[in-house]
Amino acid sequence: MQSRQVLTLDDARAIAAAAEAEAKANNWAVTIAVVDDGGHLLWLQRLDNAAPISAHIAPAKARTAALGRRETKVYEDMINNGRVSFLSAPEFEGMLEGGVPVIVNGHCAGAVGVSGVKSSEDVQIARAGIAALKI
């Protein structure tokens, strides 16, 4: 039998706090979502002045990163490079840069999705959140 690491509520809080600090340090109004390895929402935080749609996009990015076990930029690039048939992949709604998996000992424990600013800035915030876990 195999054992695996899972994100706890405390982990989700730590990720969210560090992600929020990164966003606020840059004056970015975003929504931050943390999901488990099955893409189930553990945490959703919409900062003041973040666009309402970001509360839908951030969890979709996180879910896609968790289920796909890779950053969502991979899917965005795939589609932009002509593989548009991938748009029909089931359960993948957030195929925009900004979803980052949480990898522990080579296994996906969950993911973080951020929406509200440039995609590269969304990723910066997500990675800052994950870095709080010191894994």
XYZ file of N, CA and C in Angstrom:
405
model
N 0.821 -1.169 0.000
C 0.000 0.000 0.000
C 0.873 1.244 0.000
N 0.393 2.278 -0.649
C 1.127 3.530 -0.691
C 0.542 4.532 0.293
N 1.377 5.411 0.744
C 0.941 6.527 1.584
C 1.133 7.801 0.786
N 0.345 8.808 1.105
C 0.493 10.075 0.402
C 0.247 11.227 1.358
N 0.837 12.345 1.006
C 0.645 13.560 1.775
C -0.652 14.233 1.310
N -1.359 14.847 2.217
C -2.571 15.593 1.878
C -2.473 16.989 2.487
N -3.131 17.932 1.856
C -3.191 19.284 2.398
C -4.208 19.324 3.531
N -3.822 19.924 4.633
C -4.736 20.121 5.749
C -5.329 21.528 5.663
N -6.287 21.793 6.501
C -6.845 23.138 6.564
C -5.766 24.135 6.975
N -4.896 23.741 7.886
C -3.789 24.627 8.274
C -2.864 24.906 7.093
N -2.622 23.897 6.258
C -1.805 24.098 5.055
C -2.484 25.099 4.124
N -3.782 24.922 3.924
C -4.532 25.829 3.045
C -4.477 27.258 3.579
N -4.607 27.407 4.891
C -4.516 28.745 5.507
C -3.136 29.357 5.291
N -2.095 28.552 5.459
C -0.723 29.055 5.287
C -0.480 29.474 3.843
N -0.934 28.655 2.900
C -0.803 28.986 1.477
C -1.529 30.295 1.187
N -2.760 30.387 1.650
C -3.574 31.578 1.386
C -2.956 32.828 2.003
N -2.448 32.713 3.216
C -1.850 33.880 3.882
C -0.616 34.369 3.128
N 0.236 33.442 2.698
C 1.438 33.839 1.960
C 1.080 34.384 0.582
N 0.096 33.782 -0.058
C -0.350 34.280 -1.363
C -0.963 35.670 -1.226
N -1.762 35.861 -0.193
C -2.354 37.171 0.047
C -1.270 38.214 0.303
N -0.265 37.863 1.074
C 0.823 38.802 1.363
C 1.539 39.208 0.075
N 1.779 38.241 -0.807
C 2.432 38.548 -2.091
C 1.555 39.466 -2.935
N 0.268 39.175 -2.979
C -0.652 40.013 -3.761
C -0.712 41.427 -3.194
N -0.850 41.543 -1.891
C -0.948 42.864 -1.271
C 0.356 43.648 -1.408
N 1.489 42.971 -1.336
C 2.779 43.649 -1.491
C 2.907 44.301 -2.865
N 2.168 43.762 -3.832
C 2.205 44.281 -5.197
C 0.942 45.058 -5.569
N 0.058 45.267 -4.594
C -1.216 45.966 -4.830
C -2.050 45.293 -5.921
N -2.124 43.960 -5.856
C -2.900 43.189 -6.828
C -4.174 42.668 -6.181
N -5.293 42.965 -6.793
C -6.590 42.485 -6.324
C -6.898 41.169 -7.031
N -6.842 40.069 -6.285
C -7.005 38.739 -6.872
C -7.895 37.862 -6.012
N -8.255 36.733 -6.590
C -8.894 35.658 -5.838
C -7.914 34.501 -5.782
N -7.831 33.878 -4.613
C -6.910 32.764 -4.353
C -7.749 31.537 -4.006
N -7.472 30.438 -4.691
C -8.176 29.184 -4.416
C -7.158 28.094 -4.119
N -7.461 27.267 -3.127
C -6.632 26.113 -2.786
C -7.542 24.891 -2.844
N -7.080 23.850 -3.551
C -7.856 22.613 -3.679
C -7.014 21.423 -3.244
N -7.683 20.303 -2.955
C -6.965 19.070 -2.643
C -6.577 18.360 -3.939
N -6.027 17.160 -3.836
C -5.531 16.466 -5.016
C -6.645 16.028 -5.973
N -7.871 16.030 -5.509
C -9.011 15.698 -6.367
C -9.689 16.928 -6.942
N -9.127 18.100 -6.658
C -9.685 19.336 -7.176
C -10.817 19.916 -6.344
N -11.018 19.375 -5.142
C -12.089 19.856 -4.266
C -11.627 21.075 -3.492
N -12.455 22.077 -3.459
C -12.109 23.362 -2.859
C -11.891 23.240 -1.353
N -10.723 23.714 -0.908
C -10.405 23.793 0.510
C -10.461 25.229 1.017
N -10.154 26.178 0.127
C -10.061 27.579 0.535
C -10.345 28.469 -0.664
N -11.138 29.499 -0.453
C -11.384 30.506 -1.484
C -11.359 31.868 -0.813
N -10.549 32.759 -1.361
C -10.392 34.082 -0.770
C -10.358 35.118 -1.885
N -11.332 36.009 -1.884
C -11.383 37.091 -2.868
C -10.992 38.385 -2.169
N -9.856 38.935 -2.572
C -9.383 40.175 -1.964
C -10.260 41.344 -2.398
N -10.246 42.398 -1.609
C -11.013 43.596 -1.937
C -10.681 44.056 -3.353
N -11.710 44.442 -4.078
C -11.618 44.978 -5.441
C -11.270 43.943 -6.511
N -11.184 42.666 -6.161
C -10.971 41.639 -7.178
C -12.254 41.491 -7.991
N -12.106 41.292 -9.271
C -13.271 41.153 -10.151
C -14.111 39.946 -9.735
N -15.428 40.066 -9.754
C -16.288 38.944 -9.363
C -16.010 37.659 -10.145
N -15.698 37.767 -11.437
C -15.449 36.564 -12.234
C -14.234 35.798 -11.742
N -13.298 36.499 -11.080
C -12.090 35.822 -10.590
C -12.426 34.751 -9.550
N -13.566 34.895 -8.872
C -13.999 33.894 -7.899
C -14.437 32.597 -8.566
N -14.649 32.618 -9.872
C -14.952 31.404 -10.635
C -13.690 30.886 -11.319
N -12.860 31.796 -11.798
C -11.674 31.409 -12.564
C -10.603 30.784 -11.675
N -10.328 31.348 -10.512
C -9.267 30.828 -9.631
C -9.507 29.367 -9.234
N -10.712 28.988 -8.780
C -10.930 27.579 -8.448
C -10.829 26.660 -9.668
N -11.245 27.161 -10.829
C -11.143 26.340 -12.047
C -9.683 26.092 -12.397
N -8.842 27.107 -12.252
C -7.409 26.935 -12.504
C -6.813 25.941 -11.509
N -7.159 26.086 -10.232
C -6.631 25.185 -9.203
C -7.073 23.753 -9.474
N -8.332 23.549 -9.787
C -8.867 22.212 -10.059
C -8.141 21.572 -11.243
N -7.949 22.347 -12.303
C -7.274 21.828 -13.489
C -5.829 21.451 -13.170
N -5.138 22.274 -12.383
C -3.754 21.966 -12.004
C -3.676 20.703 -11.149
N -4.632 20.530 -10.246
C -4.635 19.343 -9.384
C -4.944 18.081 -10.184
N -5.982 18.120 -10.983
C -6.371 16.931 -11.741
C -5.348 16.566 -12.805
N -4.740 17.581 -13.403
C -3.753 17.337 -14.450
C -2.354 17.127 -13.920
N -2.146 17.447 -12.630
C -0.839 17.267 -11.992
C 0.270 18.091 -12.643
N -0.120 19.247 -13.216
C 0.865 20.145 -13.836
C 0.305 21.556 -13.858
N 1.190 22.509 -14.121
C 0.742 23.897 -14.193
C -0.210 24.081 -15.368
N -1.192 24.938 -15.177
C -2.200 25.150 -16.215
C -1.638 25.841 -17.448
N -0.497 26.472 -17.327
C 0.138 27.098 -18.487
C 0.424 26.061 -19.574
N 0.698 24.821 -19.178
C 0.941 23.747 -20.142
C -0.256 23.602 -21.081
N -1.451 23.660 -20.522
C -2.660 23.507 -21.334
C -2.918 24.738 -22.193
N -2.710 25.909 -21.604
C -2.897 27.136 -22.377
C -1.951 27.140 -23.580
N -0.688 26.790 -23.354
C 0.285 26.751 -24.452
C -0.100 25.712 -25.502
N -0.565 24.557 -25.052
C -0.974 23.493 -25.963
C -2.085 23.985 -26.897
N -3.055 24.643 -26.327
C -4.187 25.150 -27.106
C -3.743 26.280 -28.028
N -2.940 27.200 -27.493
C -2.457 28.321 -28.309
C -1.573 27.867 -29.458
N -0.949 26.703 -29.295
C -0.098 26.169 -30.358
C -0.868 25.283 -31.337
N -2.192 25.323 -31.258
C -3.003 24.671 -32.272
C -3.746 23.421 -31.872
N -3.527 22.906 -30.701
C -4.239 21.696 -30.299
C -5.567 22.071 -29.632
N -6.425 22.705 -30.407
C -7.690 23.221 -29.875
C -8.647 22.107 -29.462
N -8.448 20.904 -29.975
C -9.311 19.796 -29.570
C -9.200 19.525 -28.075
N -8.114 19.976 -27.445
C -7.952 19.772 -26.009
C -8.993 20.552 -25.207
N -9.629 21.535 -25.833
C -10.683 22.281 -25.159
C -11.844 21.382 -24.746
N -11.952 20.211 -25.368
C -13.038 19.287 -25.035
C -12.661 18.312 -23.922
N -11.475 18.440 -23.331
C -11.064 17.551 -22.244
C -12.044 17.685 -21.081
N -12.525 16.563 -20.552
C -13.503 16.629 -19.463
C -12.887 17.165 -18.165
N -13.678 17.920 -17.424
C -13.322 18.445 -16.099
C -12.275 19.544 -16.108
N -11.753 19.924 -17.275
C -10.740 20.969 -17.350
C -11.398 22.253 -17.837
N -11.721 23.138 -16.908
C -12.345 24.408 -17.265
C -11.372 25.570 -17.126
N -10.307 25.392 -16.360
C -9.385 26.481 -16.076
C -8.059 26.309 -16.787
N -8.093 26.273 -18.097
C -6.871 26.044 -18.868
C -6.185 27.357 -19.236
N -6.025 28.203 -18.226
C -5.327 29.476 -18.353
C -4.187 29.478 -17.348
N -3.098 30.124 -17.677
C -1.973 30.198 -16.760
C -2.431 30.790 -15.430
N -1.948 30.203 -14.341
C -2.313 30.689 -13.015
C -2.685 29.589 -12.050
N -2.666 28.335 -12.510
C -2.892 27.188 -11.641
C -1.589 26.445 -11.455
N -1.211 26.179 -10.185
C 0.071 25.541 -9.876
C -0.169 24.377 -8.908
N 0.289 23.171 -9.273
C 0.106 22.048 -8.352
C 1.043 22.132 -7.158
N 0.624 21.549 -6.054
C 1.462 21.412 -4.862
C 2.029 19.996 -4.918
N 3.332 19.890 -5.187
C 3.979 18.592 -5.337
C 4.796 18.286 -4.086
N 4.500 17.147 -3.465
C 5.207 16.705 -2.260
C 5.759 15.313 -2.531
N 7.065 15.179 -2.451
C 7.718 13.888 -2.696
C 7.281 13.263 -4.024
N 7.143 14.103 -5.035
C 6.792 13.619 -6.365
C 5.318 13.370 -6.601
N 4.494 13.627 -5.611
C 3.054 13.396 -5.732
C 2.285 14.695 -5.542
N 1.195 14.829 -6.253
C 0.364 16.019 -6.152
C -0.515 15.936 -4.903
N -0.385 16.913 -4.024
C -1.199 16.970 -2.812
C -2.358 17.942 -2.959
N -2.350 18.719 -4.043
C -3.386 19.720 -4.269
C -2.863 20.754 -5.241
N -3.489 21.916 -5.244
C -3.071 22.970 -6.165
C -3.595 24.315 -5.690
N -2.980 25.357 -6.255
C -3.393 26.728 -5.980
C -3.734 27.375 -7.309
N -4.836 28.085 -7.345
C -5.227 28.853 -8.518
C -5.424 30.295 -8.126
N -4.936 31.198 -8.969
C -5.063 32.633 -8.699
C -5.581 33.296 -9.955
N -6.455 34.271 -9.783
C -7.000 35.021 -10.908
C -7.203 36.467 -10.505
N -6.894 37.367 -11.450
C -7.172 38.776 -11.189
C -6.182 39.738 -11.805
N -4.964 39.263 -12.067
C -3.953 40.123 -12.678
C -3.382 39.386 -13.894
N -2.249 39.834 -14.412
C -1.630 39.131 -15.534
C -1.359 37.690 -15.125
N -1.438 36.789 -16.081
C -1.252 35.369 -15.772
C 0.068 35.086 -15.080
N 1.142 35.723 -15.532
C 2.445 35.484 -14.901
C 2.449 35.979 -13.457
N 1.681 37.022 -13.171
C 1.571 37.534 -11.808
C 0.698 36.604 -10.955
N -0.349 36.035 -11.568
C -1.149 35.025 -10.868
C -0.257 33.875 -10.404
N 0.633 33.424 -11.305
C 1.548 32.328 -10.970
C 2.507 32.739 -9.860
N 3.003 33.949 -9.925
C 3.909 34.459 -8.877
C 3.239 34.376 -7.512
N 1.985 34.756 -7.449
C 1.232 34.710 -6.193
C 1.032 33.262 -5.736
N 0.647 32.383 -6.669
C 0.428 30.976 -6.328
C 1.710 30.337 -5.798
N 2.809 30.593 -6.461
C 4.090 30.014 -6.023
C 4.511 30.557 -4.667
N 4.254 31.826 -4.409
C 4.564 32.402 -3.092
C 3.750 31.698 -2.014
N 2.511 31.377 -2.326
C 1.679 30.643 -1.374
C 2.222 29.260 -1.098
N 2.576 28.546 -2.151
C 3.101 27.186 -1.999
C 4.416 27.191 -1.238
N 5.235 28.214 -1.448
C 6.534 28.315 -0.772
C 6.376 28.364 0.746
N 5.236 28.809 1.224
C 5.000 28.869 2.673
C 5.015 27.495 3.319
N 4.783 26.446 2.527
C 4.785 25.084 3.065
C 6.190 24.549 3.300
N 7.179 25.210 2.699
C 8.590 24.814 2.848
C 8.804 23.339 2.485
N 8.282 22.976 1.321
C 8.439 21.594 0.844
C 9.453 21.500 -0.271
